[in-house]
mmCIF file of N, CA and C in Angstrom:
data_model
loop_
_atom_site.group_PDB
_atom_site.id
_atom_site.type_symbol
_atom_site.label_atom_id
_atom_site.label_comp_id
_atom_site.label_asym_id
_atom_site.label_seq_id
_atom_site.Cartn_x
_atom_site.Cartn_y
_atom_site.Cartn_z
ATOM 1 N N UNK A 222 62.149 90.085 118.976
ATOM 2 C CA UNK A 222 60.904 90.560 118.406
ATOM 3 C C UNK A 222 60.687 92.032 118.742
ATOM 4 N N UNK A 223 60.864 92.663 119.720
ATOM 5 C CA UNK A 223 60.726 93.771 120.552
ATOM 6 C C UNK A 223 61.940 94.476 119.527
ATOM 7 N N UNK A 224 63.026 94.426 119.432
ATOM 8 C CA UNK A 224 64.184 94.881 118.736
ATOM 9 C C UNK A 224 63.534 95.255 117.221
ATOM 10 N N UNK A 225 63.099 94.243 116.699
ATOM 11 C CA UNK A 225 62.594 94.479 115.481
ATOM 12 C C UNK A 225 61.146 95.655 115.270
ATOM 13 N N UNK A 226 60.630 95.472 116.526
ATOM 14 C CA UNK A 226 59.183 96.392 116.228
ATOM 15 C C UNK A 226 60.107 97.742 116.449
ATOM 16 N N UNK A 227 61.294 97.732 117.562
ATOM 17 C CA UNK A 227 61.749 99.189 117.759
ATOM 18 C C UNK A 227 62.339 99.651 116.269
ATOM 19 N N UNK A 228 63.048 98.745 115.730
ATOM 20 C CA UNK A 228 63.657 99.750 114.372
ATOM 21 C C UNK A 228 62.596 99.824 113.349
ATOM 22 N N UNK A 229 61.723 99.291 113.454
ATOM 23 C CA UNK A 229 60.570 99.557 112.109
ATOM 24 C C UNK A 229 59.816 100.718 112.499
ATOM 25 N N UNK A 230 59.499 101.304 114.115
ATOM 26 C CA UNK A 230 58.904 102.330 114.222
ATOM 27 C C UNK A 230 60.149 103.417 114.229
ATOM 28 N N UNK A 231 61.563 103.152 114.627
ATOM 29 C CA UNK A 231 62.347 104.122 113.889
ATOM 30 C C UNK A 231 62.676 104.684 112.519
ATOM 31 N N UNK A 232 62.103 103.550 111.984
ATOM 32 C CA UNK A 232 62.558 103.405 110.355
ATOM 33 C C UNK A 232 61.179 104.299 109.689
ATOM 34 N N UNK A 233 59.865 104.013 110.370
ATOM 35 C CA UNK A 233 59.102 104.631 109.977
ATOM 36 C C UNK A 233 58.700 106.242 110.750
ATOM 37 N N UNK A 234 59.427 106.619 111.485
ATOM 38 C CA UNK A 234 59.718 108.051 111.895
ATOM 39 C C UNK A 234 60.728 108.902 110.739
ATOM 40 N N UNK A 235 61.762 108.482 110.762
ATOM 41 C CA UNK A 235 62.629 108.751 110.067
ATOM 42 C C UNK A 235 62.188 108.882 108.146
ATOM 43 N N UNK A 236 61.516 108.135 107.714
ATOM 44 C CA UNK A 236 61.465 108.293 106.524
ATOM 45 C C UNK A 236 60.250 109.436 106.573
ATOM 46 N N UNK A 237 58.861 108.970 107.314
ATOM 47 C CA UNK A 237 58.075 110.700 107.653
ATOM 48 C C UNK A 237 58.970 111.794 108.096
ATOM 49 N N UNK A 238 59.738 111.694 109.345
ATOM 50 C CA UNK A 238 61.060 113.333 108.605
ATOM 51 C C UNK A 238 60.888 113.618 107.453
ATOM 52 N N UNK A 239 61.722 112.579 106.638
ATOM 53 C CA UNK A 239 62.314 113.190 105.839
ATOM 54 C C UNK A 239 61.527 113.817 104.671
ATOM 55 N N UNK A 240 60.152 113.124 104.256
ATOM 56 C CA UNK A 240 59.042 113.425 103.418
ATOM 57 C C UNK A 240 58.705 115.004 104.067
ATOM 58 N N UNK A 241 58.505 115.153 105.455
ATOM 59 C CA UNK A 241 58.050 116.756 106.110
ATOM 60 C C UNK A 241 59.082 117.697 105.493
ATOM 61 N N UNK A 242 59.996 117.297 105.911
ATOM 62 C CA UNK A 242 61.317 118.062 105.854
ATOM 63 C C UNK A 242 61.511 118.588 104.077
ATOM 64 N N UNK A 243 61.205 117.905 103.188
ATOM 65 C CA UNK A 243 61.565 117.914 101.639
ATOM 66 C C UNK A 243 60.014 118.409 101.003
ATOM 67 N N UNK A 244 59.190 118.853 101.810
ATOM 68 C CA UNK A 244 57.498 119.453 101.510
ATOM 69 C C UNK A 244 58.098 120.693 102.391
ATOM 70 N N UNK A 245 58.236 121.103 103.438
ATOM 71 C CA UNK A 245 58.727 121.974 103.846
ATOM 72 C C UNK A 245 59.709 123.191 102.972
ATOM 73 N N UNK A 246 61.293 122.041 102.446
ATOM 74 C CA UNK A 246 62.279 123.264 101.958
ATOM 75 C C UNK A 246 61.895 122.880 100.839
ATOM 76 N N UNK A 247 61.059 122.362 99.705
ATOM 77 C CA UNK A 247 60.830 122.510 98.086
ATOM 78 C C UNK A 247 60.476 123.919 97.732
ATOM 79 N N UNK A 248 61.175 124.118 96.727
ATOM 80 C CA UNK A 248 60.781 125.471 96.440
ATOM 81 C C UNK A 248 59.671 125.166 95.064
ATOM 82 N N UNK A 249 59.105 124.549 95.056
ATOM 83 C CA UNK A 249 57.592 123.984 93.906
ATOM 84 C C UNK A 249 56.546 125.200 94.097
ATOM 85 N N UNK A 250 56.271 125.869 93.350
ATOM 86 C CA UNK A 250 55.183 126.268 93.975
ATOM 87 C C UNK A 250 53.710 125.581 92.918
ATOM 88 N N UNK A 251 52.498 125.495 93.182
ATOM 89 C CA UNK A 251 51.831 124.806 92.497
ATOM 90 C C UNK A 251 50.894 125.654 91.467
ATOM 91 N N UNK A 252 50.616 127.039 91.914
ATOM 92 C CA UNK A 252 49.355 127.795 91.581
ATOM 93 C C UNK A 252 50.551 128.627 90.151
ATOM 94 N N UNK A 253 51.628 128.618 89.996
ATOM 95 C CA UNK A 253 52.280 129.552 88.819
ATOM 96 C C UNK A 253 51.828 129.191 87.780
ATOM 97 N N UNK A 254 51.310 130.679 87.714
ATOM 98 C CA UNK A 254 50.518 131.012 85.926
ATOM 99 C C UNK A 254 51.558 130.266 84.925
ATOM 100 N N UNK A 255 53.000 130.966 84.966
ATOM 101 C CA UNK A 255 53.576 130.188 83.648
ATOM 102 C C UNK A 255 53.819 128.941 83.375
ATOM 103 N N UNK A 256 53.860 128.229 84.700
ATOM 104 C CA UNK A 256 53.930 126.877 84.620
ATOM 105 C C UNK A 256 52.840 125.740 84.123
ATOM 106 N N UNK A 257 51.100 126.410 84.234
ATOM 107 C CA UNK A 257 50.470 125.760 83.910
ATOM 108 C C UNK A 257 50.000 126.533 82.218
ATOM 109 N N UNK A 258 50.730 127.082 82.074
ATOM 110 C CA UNK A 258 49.795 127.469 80.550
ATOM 111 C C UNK A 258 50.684 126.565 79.812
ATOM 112 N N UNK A 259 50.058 126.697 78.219
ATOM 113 C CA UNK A 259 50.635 125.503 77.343
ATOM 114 C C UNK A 259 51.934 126.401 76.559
ATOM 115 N N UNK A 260 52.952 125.891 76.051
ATOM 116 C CA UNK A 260 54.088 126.247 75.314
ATOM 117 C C UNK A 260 53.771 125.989 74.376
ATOM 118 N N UNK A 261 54.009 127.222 73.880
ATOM 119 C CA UNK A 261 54.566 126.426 71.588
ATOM 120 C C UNK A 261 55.164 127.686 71.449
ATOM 121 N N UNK A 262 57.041 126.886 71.792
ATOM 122 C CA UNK A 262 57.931 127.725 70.701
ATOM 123 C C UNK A 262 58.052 129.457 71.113
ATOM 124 N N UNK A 263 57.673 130.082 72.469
ATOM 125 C CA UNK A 263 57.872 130.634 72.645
ATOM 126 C C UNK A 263 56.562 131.775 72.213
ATOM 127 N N UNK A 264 55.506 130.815 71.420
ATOM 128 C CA UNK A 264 54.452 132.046 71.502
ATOM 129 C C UNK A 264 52.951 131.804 71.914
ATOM 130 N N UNK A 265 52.352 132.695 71.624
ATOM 131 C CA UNK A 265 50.914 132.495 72.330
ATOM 132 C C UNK A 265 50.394 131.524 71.644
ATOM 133 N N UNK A 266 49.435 130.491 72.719
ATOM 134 C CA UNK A 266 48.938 129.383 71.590
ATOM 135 C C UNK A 266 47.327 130.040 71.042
ATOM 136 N N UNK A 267 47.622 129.213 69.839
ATOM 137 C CA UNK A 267 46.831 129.666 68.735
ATOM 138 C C UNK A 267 44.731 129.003 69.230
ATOM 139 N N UNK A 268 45.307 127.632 70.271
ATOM 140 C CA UNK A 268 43.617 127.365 70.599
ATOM 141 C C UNK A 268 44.165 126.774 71.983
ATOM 142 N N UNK A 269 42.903 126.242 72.484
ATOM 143 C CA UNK A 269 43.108 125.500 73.499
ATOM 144 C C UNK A 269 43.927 124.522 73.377
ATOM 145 N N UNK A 270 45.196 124.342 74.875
ATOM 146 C CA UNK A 270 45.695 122.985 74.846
ATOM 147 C C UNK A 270 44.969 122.063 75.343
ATOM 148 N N UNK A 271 43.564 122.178 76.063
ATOM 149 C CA UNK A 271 43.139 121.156 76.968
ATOM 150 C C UNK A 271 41.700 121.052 75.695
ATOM 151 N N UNK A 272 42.497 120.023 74.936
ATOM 152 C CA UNK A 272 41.175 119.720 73.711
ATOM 153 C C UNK A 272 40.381 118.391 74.899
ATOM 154 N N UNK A 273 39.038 117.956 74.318
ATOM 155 C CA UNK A 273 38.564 117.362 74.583
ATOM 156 C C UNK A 273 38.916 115.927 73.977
ATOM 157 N N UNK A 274 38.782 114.783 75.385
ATOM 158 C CA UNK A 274 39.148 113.767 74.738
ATOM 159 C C UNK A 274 38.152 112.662 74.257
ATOM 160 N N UNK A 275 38.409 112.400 73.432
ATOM 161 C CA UNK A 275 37.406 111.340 73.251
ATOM 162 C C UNK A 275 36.994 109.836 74.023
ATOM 163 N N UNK A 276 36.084 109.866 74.338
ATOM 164 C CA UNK A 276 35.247 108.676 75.498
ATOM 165 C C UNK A 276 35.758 107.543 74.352
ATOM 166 N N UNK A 277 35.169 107.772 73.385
ATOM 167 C CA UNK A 277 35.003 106.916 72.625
ATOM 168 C C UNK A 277 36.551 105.450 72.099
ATOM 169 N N UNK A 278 37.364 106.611 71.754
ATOM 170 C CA UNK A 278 38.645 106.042 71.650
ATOM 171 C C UNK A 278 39.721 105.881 72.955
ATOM 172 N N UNK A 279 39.014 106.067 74.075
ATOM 173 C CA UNK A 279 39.555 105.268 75.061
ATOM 174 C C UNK A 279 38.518 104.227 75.599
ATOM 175 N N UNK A 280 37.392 103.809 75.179
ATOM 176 C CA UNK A 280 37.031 102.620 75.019
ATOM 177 C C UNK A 280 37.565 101.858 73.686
ATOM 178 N N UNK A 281 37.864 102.560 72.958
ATOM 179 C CA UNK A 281 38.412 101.188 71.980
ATOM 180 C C UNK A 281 39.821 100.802 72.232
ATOM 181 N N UNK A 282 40.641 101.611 73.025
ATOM 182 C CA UNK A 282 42.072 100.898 73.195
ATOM 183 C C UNK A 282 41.880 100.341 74.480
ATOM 184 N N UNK A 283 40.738 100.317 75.300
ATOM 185 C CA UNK A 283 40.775 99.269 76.561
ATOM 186 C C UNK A 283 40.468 97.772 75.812
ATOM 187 N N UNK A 284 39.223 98.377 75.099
ATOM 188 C CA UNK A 284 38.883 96.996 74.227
ATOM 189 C C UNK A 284 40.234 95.792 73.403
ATOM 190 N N UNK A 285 41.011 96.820 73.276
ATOM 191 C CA UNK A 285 42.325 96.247 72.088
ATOM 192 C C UNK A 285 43.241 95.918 73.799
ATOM 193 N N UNK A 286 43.294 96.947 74.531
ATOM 194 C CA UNK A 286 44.481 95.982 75.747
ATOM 195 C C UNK A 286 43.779 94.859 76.295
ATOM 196 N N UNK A 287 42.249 94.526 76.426
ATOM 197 C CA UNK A 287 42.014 93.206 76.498
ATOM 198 C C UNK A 287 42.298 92.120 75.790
ATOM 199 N N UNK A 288 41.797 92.199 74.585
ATOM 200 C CA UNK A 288 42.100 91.209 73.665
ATOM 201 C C UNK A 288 43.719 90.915 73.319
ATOM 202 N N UNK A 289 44.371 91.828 73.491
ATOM 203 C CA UNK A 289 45.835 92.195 73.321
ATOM 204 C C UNK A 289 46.098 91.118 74.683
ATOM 205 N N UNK A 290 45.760 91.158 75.556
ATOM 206 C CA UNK A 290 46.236 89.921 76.938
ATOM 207 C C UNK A 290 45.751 88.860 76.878
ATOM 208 N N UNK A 291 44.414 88.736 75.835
ATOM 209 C CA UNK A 291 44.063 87.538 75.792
ATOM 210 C C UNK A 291 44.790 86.553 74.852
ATOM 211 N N UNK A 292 45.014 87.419 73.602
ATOM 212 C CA UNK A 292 46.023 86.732 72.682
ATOM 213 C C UNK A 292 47.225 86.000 73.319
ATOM 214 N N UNK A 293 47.965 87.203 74.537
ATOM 215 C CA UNK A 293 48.825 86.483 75.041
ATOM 216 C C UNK A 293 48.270 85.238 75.580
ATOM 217 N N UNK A 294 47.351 84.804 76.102
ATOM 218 C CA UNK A 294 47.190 84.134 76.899
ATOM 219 C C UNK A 294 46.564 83.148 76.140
ATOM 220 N N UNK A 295 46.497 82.939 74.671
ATOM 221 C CA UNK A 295 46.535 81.683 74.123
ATOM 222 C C UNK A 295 47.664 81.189 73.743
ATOM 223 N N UNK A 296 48.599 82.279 73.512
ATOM 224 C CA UNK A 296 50.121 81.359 73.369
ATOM 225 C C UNK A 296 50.499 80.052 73.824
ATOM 226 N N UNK A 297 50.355 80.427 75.460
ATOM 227 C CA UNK A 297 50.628 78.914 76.143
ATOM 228 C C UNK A 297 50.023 77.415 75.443
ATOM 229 N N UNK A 298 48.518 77.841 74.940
ATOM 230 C CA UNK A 298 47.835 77.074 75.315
ATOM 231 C C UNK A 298 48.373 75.835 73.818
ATOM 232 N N UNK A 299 49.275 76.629 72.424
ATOM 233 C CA UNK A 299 49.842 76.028 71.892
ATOM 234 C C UNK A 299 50.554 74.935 71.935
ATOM 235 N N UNK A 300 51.550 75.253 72.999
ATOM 236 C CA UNK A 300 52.746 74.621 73.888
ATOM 237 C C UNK A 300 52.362 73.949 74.951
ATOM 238 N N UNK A 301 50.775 73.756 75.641
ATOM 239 C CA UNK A 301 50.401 72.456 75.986
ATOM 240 C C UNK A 301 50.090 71.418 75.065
ATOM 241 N N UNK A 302 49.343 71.487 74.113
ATOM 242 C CA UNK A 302 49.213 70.588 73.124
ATOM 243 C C UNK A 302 50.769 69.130 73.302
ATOM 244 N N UNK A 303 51.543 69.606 73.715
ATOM 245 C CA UNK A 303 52.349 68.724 73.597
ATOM 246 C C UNK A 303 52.472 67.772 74.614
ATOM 247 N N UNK A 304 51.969 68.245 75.905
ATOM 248 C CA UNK A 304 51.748 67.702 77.087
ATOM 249 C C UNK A 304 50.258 67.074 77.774
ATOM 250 N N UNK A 305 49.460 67.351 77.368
ATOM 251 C CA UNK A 305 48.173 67.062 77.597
ATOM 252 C C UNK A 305 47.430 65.849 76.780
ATOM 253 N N UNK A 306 46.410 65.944 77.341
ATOM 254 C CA UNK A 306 45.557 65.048 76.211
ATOM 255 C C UNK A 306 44.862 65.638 75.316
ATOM 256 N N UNK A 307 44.797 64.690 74.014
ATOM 257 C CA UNK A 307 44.054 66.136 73.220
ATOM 258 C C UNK A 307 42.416 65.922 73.354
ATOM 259 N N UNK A 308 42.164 65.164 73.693
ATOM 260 C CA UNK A 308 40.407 65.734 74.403
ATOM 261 C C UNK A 308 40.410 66.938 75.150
ATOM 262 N N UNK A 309 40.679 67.091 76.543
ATOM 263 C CA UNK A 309 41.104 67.828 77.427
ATOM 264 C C UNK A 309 41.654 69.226 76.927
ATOM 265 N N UNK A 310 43.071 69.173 76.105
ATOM 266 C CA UNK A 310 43.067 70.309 75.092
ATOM 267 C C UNK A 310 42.150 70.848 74.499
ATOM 268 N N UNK A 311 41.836 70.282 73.717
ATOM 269 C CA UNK A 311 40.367 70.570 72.814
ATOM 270 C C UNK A 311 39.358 70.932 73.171
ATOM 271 N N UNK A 312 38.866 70.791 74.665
ATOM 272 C CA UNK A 312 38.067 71.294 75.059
ATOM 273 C C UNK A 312 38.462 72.767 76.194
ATOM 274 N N UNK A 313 39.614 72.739 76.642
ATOM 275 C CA UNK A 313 39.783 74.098 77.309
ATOM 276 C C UNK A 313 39.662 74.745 76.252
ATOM 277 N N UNK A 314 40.769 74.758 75.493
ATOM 278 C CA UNK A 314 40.846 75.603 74.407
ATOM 279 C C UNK A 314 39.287 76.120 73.727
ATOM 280 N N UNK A 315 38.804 75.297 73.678
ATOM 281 C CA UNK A 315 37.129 75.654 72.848
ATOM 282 C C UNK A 315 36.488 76.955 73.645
ATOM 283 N N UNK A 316 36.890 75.998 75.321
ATOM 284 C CA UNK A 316 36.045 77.161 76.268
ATOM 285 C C UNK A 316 36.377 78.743 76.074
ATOM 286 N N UNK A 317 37.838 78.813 75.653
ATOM 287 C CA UNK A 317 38.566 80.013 75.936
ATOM 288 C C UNK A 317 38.172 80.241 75.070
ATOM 289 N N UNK A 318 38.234 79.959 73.726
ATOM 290 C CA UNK A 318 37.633 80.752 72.701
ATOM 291 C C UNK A 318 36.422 81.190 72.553
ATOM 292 N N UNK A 319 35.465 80.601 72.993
ATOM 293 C CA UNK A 319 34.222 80.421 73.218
ATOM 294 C C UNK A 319 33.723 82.074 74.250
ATOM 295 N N UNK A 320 34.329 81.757 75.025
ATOM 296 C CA UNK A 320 34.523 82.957 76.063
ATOM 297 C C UNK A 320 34.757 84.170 75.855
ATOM 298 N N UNK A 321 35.977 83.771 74.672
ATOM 299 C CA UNK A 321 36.103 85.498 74.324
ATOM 300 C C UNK A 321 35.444 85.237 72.642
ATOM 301 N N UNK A 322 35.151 84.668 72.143
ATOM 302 C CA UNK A 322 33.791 84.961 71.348
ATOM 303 C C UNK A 322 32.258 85.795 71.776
ATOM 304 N N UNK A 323 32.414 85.069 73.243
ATOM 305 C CA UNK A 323 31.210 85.745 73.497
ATOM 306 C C UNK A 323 31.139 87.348 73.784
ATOM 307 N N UNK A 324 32.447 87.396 74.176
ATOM 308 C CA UNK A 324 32.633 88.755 75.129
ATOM 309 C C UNK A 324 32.639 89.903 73.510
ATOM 310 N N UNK A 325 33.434 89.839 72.065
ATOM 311 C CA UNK A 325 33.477 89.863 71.096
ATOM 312 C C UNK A 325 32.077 90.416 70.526
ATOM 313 N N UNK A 326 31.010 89.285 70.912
ATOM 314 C CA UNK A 326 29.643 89.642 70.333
ATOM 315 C C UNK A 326 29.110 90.580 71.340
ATOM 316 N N UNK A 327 28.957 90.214 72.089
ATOM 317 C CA UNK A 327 28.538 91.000 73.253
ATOM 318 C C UNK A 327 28.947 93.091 72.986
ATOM 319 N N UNK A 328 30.469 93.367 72.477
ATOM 320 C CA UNK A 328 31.071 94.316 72.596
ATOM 321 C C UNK A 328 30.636 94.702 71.079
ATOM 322 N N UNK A 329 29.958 93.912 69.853
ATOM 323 C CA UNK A 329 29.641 94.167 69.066
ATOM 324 C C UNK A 329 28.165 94.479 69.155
ATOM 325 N N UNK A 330 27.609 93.632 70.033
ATOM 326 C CA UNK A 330 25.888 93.781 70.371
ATOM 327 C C UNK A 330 25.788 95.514 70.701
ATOM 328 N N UNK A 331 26.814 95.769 71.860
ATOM 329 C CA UNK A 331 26.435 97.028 72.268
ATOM 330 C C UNK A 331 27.385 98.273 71.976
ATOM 331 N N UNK A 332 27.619 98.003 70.401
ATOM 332 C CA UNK A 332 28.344 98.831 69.163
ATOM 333 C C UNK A 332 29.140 99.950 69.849
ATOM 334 N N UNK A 333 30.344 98.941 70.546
ATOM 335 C CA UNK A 333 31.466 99.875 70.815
ATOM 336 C C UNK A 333 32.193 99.553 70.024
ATOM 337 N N UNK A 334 32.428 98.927 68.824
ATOM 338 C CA UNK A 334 33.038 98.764 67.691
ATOM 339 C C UNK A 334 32.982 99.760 66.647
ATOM 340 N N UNK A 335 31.929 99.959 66.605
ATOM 341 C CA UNK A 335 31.815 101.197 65.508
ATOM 342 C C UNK A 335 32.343 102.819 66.199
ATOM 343 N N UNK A 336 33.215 102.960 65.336
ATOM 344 C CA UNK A 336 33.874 104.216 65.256
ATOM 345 C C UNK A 336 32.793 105.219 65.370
ATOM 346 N N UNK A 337 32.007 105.168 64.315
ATOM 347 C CA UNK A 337 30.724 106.211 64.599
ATOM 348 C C UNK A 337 29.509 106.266 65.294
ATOM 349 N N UNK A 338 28.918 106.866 65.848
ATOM 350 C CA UNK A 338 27.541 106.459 66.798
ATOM 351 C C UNK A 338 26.326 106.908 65.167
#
């Protein structure tokens, strides 16, 4: 036990080296003008690269990666049908739908559906 705590605090010396050591000789520097301005093609850009993003359409693709996992997650519920009872089926299944029906109205109640305000 003692053997094992000694090489894990060697193991964890050794890998901090080596992180000091590779922040130390990087030649990165972070603050270079040319590195943070935007490229196009070798000439001056014509507007800003740092456009504004829209709130809006990154609530609607969280909205779509939910439902997008939920879909997955009725797949299964196909491929019990074969194993279960179908009362029991019939009624998870209802719940789940039911569930994300509600969540559906709910996301329609408070019109993050609509593209436009």
């Amino acid at each position: 036990m003692l053997l094992m705590l000694y090489f894990s605090i060697l193991i964890i010396l050794i890998s901090n080296f080596m992180m000091f050591m590779s922040i130390i000789l990087s030649k990165k520097t972070f603050m270079d003008r040319e590195k943070s301005s935007p490229f196009e093609c070798g000439f001056d850009p014509k507007s800003s690269a740092r456009i504004p993003f829209s709130l809006h359409f990154f609530l609607i693709t969280v909205i779509f990666l939910i439902f997008d996992v939920e879909i997955a997650l009725i797949f299964p519920i196909i491929n019990l049908f074969k194993f279960t009872n179908f009362f029991i089926w019939t009624k998870i299944s209802f719940f789940f739908i039911c569930i994300l029906l509600m969540g559906l109205y709910h996301e329609w109640n408070q019109n993050m559906l609509n593209w436009t305000n």
